[in-house]
mmCIF file with all atom_site columns, C-alpha atoms in Angstrom:
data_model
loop_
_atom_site.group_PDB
_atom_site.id
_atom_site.type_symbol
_atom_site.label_atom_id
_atom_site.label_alt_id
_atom_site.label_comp_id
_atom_site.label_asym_id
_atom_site.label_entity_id
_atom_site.label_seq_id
_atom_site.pdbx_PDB_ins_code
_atom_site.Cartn_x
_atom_site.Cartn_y
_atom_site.Cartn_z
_atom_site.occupancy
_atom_site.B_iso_or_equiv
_atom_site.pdbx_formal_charge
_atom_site.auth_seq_id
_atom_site.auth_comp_id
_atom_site.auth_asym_id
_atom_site.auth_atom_id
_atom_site.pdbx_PDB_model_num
ATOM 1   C CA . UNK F 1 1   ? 123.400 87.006  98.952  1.00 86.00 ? 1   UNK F CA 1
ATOM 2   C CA . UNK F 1 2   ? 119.974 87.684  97.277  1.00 89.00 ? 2   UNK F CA 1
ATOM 3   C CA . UNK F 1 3   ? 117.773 89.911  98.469  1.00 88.00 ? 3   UNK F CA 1
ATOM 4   C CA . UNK F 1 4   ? 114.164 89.215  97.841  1.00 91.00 ? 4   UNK F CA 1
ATOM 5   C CA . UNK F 1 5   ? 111.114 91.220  98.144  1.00 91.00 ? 5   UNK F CA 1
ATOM 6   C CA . UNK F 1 6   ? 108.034 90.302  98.076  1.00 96.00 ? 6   UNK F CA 1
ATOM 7   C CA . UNK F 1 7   ? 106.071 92.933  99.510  1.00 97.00 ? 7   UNK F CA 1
ATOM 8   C CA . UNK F 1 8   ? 104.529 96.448  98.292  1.00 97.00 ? 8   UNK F CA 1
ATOM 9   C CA . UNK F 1 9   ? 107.117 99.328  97.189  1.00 97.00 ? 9   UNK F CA 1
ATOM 10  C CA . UNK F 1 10  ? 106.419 102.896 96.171  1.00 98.00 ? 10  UNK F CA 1
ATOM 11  C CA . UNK F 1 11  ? 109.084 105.520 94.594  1.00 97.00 ? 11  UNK F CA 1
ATOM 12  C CA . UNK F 1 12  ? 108.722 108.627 96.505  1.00 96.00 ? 12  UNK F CA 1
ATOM 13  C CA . UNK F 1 13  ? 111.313 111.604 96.158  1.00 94.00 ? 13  UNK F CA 1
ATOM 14  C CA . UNK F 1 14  ? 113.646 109.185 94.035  1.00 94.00 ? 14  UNK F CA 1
ATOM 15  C CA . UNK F 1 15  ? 114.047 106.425 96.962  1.00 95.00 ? 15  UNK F CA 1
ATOM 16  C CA . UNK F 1 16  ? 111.943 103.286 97.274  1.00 96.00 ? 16  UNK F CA 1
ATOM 17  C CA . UNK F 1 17  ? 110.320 102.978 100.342 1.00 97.00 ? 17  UNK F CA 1
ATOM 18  C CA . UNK F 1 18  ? 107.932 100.154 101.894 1.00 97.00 ? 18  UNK F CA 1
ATOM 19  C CA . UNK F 1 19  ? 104.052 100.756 100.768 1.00 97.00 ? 19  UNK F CA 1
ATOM 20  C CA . UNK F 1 20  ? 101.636 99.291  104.044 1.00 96.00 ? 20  UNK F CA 1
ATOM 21  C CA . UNK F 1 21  ? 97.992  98.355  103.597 1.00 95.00 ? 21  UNK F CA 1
ATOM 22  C CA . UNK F 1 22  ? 96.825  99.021  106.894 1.00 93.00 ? 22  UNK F CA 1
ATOM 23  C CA . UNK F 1 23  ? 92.544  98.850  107.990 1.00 90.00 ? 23  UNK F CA 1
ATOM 24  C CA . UNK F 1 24  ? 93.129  99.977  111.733 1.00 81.00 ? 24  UNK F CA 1
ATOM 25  C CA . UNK F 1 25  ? 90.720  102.289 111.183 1.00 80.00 ? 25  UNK F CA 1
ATOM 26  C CA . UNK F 1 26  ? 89.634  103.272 107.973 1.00 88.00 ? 26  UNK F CA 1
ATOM 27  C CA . UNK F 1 27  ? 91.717  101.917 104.823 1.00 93.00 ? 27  UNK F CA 1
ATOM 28  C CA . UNK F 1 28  ? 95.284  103.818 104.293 1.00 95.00 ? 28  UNK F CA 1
ATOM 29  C CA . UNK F 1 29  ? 98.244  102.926 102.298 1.00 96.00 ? 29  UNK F CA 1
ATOM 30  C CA . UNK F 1 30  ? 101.027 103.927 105.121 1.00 96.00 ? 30  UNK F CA 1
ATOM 31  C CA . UNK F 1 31  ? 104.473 105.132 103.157 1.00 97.00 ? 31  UNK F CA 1
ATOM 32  C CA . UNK F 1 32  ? 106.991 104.022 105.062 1.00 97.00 ? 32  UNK F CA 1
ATOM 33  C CA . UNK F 1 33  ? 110.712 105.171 105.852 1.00 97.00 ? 33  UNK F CA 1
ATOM 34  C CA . UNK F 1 34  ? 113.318 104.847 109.355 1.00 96.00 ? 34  UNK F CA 1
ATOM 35  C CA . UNK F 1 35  ? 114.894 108.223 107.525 1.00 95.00 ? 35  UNK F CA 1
ATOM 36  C CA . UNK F 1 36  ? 113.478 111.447 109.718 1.00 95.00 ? 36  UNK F CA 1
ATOM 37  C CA . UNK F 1 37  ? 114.398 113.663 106.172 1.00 95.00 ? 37  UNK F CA 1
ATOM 38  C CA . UNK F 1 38  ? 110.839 112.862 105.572 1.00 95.00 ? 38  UNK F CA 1
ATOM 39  C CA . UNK F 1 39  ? 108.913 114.900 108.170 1.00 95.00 ? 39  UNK F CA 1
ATOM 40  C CA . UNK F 1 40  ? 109.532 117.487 105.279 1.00 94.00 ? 40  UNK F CA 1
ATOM 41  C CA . UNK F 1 41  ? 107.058 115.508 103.145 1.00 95.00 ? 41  UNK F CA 1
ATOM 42  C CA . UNK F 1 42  ? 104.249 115.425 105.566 1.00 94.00 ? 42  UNK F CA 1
ATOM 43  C CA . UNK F 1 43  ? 105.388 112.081 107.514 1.00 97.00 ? 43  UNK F CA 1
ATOM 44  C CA . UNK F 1 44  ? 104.366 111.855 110.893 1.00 96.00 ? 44  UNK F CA 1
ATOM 45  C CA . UNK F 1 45  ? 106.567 110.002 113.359 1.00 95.00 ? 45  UNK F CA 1
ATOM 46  C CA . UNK F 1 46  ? 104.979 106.535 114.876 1.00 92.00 ? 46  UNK F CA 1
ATOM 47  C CA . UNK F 1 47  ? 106.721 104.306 116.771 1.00 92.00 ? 47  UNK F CA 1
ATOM 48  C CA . UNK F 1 48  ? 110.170 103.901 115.706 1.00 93.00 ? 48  UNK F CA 1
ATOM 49  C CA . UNK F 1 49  ? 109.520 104.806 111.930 1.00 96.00 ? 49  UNK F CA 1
ATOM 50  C CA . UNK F 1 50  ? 107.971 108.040 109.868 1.00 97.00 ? 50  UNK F CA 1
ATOM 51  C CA . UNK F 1 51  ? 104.814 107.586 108.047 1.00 97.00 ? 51  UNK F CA 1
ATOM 52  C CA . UNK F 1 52  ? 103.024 109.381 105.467 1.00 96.00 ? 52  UNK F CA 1
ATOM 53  C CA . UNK F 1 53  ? 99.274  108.120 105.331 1.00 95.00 ? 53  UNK F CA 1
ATOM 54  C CA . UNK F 1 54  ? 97.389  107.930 101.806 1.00 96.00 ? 54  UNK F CA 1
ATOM 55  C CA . UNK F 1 55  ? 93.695  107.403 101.526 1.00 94.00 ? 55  UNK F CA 1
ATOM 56  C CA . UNK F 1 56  ? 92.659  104.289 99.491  1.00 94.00 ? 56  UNK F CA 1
ATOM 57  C CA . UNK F 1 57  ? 90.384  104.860 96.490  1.00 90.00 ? 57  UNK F CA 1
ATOM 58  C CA . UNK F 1 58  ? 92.513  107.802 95.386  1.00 95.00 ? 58  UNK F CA 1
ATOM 59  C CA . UNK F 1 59  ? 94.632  108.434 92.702  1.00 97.00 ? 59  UNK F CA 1
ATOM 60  C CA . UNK F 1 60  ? 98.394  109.491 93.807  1.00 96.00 ? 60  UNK F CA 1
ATOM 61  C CA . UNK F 1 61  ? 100.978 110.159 91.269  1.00 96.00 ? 61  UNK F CA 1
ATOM 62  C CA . UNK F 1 62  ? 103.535 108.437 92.931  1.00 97.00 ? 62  UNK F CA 1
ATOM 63  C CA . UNK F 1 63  ? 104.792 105.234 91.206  1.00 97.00 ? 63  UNK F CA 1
ATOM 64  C CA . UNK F 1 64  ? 104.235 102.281 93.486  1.00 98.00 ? 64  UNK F CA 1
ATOM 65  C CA . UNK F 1 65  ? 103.662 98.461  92.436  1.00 98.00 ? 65  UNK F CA 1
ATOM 66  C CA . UNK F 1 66  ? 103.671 94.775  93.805  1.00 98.00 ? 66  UNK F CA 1
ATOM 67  C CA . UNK F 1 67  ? 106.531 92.504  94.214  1.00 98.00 ? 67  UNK F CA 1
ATOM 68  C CA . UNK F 1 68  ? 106.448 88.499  93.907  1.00 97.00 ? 68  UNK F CA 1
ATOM 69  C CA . UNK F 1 69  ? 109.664 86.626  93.494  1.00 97.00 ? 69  UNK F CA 1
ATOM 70  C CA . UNK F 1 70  ? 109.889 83.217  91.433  1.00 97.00 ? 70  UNK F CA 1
ATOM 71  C CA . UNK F 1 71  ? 112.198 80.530  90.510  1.00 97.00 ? 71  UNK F CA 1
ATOM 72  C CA . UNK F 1 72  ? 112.766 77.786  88.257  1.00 96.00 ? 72  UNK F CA 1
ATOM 73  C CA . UNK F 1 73  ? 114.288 74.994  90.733  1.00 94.00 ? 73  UNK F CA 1
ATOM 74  C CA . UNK F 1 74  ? 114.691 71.849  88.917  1.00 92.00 ? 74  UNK F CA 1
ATOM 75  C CA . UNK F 1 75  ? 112.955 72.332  86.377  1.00 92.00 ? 75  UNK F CA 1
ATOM 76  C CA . UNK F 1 76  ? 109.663 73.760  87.995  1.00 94.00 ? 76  UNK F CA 1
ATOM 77  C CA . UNK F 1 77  ? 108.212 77.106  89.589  1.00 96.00 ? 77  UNK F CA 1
ATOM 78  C CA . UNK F 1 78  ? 108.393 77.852  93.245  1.00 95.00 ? 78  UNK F CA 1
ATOM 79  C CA . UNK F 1 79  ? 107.602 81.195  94.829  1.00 96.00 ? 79  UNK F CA 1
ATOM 80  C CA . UNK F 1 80  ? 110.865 82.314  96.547  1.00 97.00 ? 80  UNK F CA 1
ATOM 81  C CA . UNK F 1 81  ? 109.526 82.993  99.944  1.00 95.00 ? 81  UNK F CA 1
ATOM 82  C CA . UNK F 1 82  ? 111.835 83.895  101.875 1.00 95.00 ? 82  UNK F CA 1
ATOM 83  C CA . UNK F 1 83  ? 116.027 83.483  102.196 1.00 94.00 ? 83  UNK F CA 1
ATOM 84  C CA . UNK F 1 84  ? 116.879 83.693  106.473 1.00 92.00 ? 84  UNK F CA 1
ATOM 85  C CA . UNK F 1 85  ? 119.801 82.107  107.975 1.00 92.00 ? 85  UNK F CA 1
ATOM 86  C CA . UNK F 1 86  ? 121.679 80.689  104.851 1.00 94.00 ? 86  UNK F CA 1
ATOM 87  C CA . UNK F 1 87  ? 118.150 79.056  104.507 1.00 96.00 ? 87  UNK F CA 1
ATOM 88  C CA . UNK F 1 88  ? 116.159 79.386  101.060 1.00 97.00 ? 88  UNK F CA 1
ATOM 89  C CA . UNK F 1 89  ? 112.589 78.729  101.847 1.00 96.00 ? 89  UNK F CA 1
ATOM 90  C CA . UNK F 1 90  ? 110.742 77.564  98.032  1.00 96.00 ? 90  UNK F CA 1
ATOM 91  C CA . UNK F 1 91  ? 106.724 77.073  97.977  1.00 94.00 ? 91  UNK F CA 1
ATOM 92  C CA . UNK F 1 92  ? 105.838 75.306  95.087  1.00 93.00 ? 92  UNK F CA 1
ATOM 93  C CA . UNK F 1 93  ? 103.163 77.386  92.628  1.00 93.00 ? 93  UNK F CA 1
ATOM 94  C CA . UNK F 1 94  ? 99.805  75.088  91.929  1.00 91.00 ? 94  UNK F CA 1
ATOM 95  C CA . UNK F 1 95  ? 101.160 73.477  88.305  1.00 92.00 ? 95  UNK F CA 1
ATOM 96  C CA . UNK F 1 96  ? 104.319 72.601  90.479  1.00 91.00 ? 96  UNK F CA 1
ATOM 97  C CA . UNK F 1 97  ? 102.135 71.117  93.323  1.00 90.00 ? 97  UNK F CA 1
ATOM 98  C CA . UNK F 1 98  ? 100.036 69.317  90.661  1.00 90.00 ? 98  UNK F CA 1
ATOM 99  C CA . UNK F 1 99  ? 102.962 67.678  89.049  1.00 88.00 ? 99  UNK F CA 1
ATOM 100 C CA . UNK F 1 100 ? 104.261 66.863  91.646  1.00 87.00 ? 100 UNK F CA 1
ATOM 101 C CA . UNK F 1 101 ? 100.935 65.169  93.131  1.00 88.00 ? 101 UNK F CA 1
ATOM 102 C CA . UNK F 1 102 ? 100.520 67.768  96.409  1.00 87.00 ? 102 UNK F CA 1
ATOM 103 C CA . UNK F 1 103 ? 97.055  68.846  97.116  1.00 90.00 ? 103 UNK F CA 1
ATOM 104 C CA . UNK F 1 104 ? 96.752  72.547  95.962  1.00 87.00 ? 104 UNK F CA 1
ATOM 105 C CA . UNK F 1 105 ? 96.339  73.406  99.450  1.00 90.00 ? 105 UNK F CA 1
ATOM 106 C CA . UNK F 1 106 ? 98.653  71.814  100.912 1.00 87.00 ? 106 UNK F CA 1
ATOM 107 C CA . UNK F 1 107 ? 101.424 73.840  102.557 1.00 89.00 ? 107 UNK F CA 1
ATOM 108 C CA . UNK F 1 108 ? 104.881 71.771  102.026 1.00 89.00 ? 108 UNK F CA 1
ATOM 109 C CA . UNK F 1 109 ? 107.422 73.930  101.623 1.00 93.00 ? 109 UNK F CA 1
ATOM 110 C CA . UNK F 1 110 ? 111.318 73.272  100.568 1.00 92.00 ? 110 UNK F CA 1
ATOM 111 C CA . UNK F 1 111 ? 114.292 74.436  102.809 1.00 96.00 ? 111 UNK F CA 1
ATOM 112 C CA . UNK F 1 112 ? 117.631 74.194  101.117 1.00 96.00 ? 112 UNK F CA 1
ATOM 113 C CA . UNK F 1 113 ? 121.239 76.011  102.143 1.00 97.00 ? 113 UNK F CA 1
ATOM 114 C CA . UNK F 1 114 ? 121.471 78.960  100.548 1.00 96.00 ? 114 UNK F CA 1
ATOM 115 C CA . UNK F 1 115 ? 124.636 77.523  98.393  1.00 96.00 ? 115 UNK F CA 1
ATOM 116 C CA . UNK F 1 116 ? 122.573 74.456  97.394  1.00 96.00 ? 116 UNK F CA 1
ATOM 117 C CA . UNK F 1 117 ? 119.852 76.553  95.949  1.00 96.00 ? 117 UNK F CA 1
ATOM 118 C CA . UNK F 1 118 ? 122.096 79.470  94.331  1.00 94.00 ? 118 UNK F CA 1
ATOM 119 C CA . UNK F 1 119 ? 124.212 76.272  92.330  1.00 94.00 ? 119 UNK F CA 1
ATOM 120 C CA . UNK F 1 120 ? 121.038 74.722  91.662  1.00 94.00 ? 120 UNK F CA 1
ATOM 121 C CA . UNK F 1 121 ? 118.363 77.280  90.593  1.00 95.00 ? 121 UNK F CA 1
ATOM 122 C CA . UNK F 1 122 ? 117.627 78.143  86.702  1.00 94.00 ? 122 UNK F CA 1
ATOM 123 C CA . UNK F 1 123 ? 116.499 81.588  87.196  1.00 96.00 ? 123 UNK F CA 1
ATOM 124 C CA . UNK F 1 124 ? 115.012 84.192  89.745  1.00 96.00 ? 124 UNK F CA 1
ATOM 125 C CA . UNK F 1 125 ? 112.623 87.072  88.678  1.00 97.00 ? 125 UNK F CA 1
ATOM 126 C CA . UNK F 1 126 ? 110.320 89.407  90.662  1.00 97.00 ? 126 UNK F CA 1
ATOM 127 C CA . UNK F 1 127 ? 107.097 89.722  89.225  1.00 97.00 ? 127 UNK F CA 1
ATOM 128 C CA . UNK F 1 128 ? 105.563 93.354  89.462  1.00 97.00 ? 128 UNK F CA 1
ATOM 129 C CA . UNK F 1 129 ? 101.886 94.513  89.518  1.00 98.00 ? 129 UNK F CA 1
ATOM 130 C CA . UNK F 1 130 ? 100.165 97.530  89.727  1.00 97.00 ? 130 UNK F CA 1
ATOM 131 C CA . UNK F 1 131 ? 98.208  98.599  92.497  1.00 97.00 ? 131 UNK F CA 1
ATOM 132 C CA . UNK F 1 132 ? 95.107  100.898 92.551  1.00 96.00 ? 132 UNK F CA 1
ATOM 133 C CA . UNK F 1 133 ? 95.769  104.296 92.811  1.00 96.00 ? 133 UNK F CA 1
ATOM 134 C CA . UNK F 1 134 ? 99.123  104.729 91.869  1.00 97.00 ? 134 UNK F CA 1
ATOM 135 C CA . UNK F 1 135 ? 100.935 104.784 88.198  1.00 97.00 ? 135 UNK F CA 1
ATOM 136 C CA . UNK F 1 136 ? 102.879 101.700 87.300  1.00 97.00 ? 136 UNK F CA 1
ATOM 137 C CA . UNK F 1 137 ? 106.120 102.224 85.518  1.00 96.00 ? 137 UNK F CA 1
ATOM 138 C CA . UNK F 1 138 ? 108.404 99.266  85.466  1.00 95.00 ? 138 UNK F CA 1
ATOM 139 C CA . UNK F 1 139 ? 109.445 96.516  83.758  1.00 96.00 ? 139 UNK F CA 1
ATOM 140 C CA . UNK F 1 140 ? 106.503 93.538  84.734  1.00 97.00 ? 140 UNK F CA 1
ATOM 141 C CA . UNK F 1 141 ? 109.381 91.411  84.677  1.00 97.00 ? 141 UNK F CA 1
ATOM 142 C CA . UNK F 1 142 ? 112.413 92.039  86.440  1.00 96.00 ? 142 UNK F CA 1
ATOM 143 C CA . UNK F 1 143 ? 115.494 89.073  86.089  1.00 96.00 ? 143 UNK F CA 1
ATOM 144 C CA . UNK F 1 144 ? 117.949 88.937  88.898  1.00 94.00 ? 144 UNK F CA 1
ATOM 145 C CA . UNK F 1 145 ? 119.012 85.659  87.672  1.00 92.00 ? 145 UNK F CA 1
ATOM 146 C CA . UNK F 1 146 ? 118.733 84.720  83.967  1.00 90.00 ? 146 UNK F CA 1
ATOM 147 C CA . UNK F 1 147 ? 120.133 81.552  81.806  1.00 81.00 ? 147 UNK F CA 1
ATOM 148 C CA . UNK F 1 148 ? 121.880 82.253  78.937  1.00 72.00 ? 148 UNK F CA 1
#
């Protein structure tokens, strides 16, 4: 099966690890991990996971960037939101909507079975962005499925 992610990731030590933008208090980035190995690095233990907090509006050398995932489903682009249950869950992006004559807010969304969408779909990428504060050294464009 797929595995999507469309959230914030940073490389830290060689492993990629969640990246949280938390305002509880004052902004933080929160680097997140479940692996205790990382009280060595200054993580703190909260709840059920370690965290290592970073003050926003500083520069950290760690390499950290922004994940969106698209697809080319007949023929037109849908973020890939989310794949639960055997169940793919497309949104269609704004020229998609306006082809298709939705209302640019309007929140339709498509469920298909996973095996519909995997025989079905063109391509998948993830689409990466920096983020403020940390170096950004990837590919922008990442293919996890690609026609020939």
């Amino acid at each position: 099966m797929i595995r999507i992610r469309n959230k914030e990731i940073v490389i830290f030590e060689g492993e990629t690890l969640d990246l949280v933008y938390s305002q509880l208090q004052e902004p933080y980035w929160l680097i997140v991990s479940n692996d205790p190995m990382y009280k060595n690095f200054g993580f703190s233990k909260e709840a059920s996971v370690y965290v290592k907090k970073l003050k926003v509006n500083k520069y950290y050398d760690y390499n950290a960037f922004r994940i969106s995932t698209y697809c080319n489903y007949k023929g037109d682009l849908y973020y890939l939101e989310n794949i639960k249950n055997e169940t793919v869950i497309l949104s269609p992006e704004i020229k998609t909507k306006q082809k298709l004559g939705i209302h640019i807010y309007d929140d339709r969304r498509i469920e298909l079975s996973y095996e519909k969408f995997i025989n079905e779909v063109e391509e998948i990428w993830e689409e990466r962005s920096a983020i403020e504060g940390f170096r950004f050294e990837v590919e922008p464009i990442f293919f996890i499925k690609k026609t020939e």
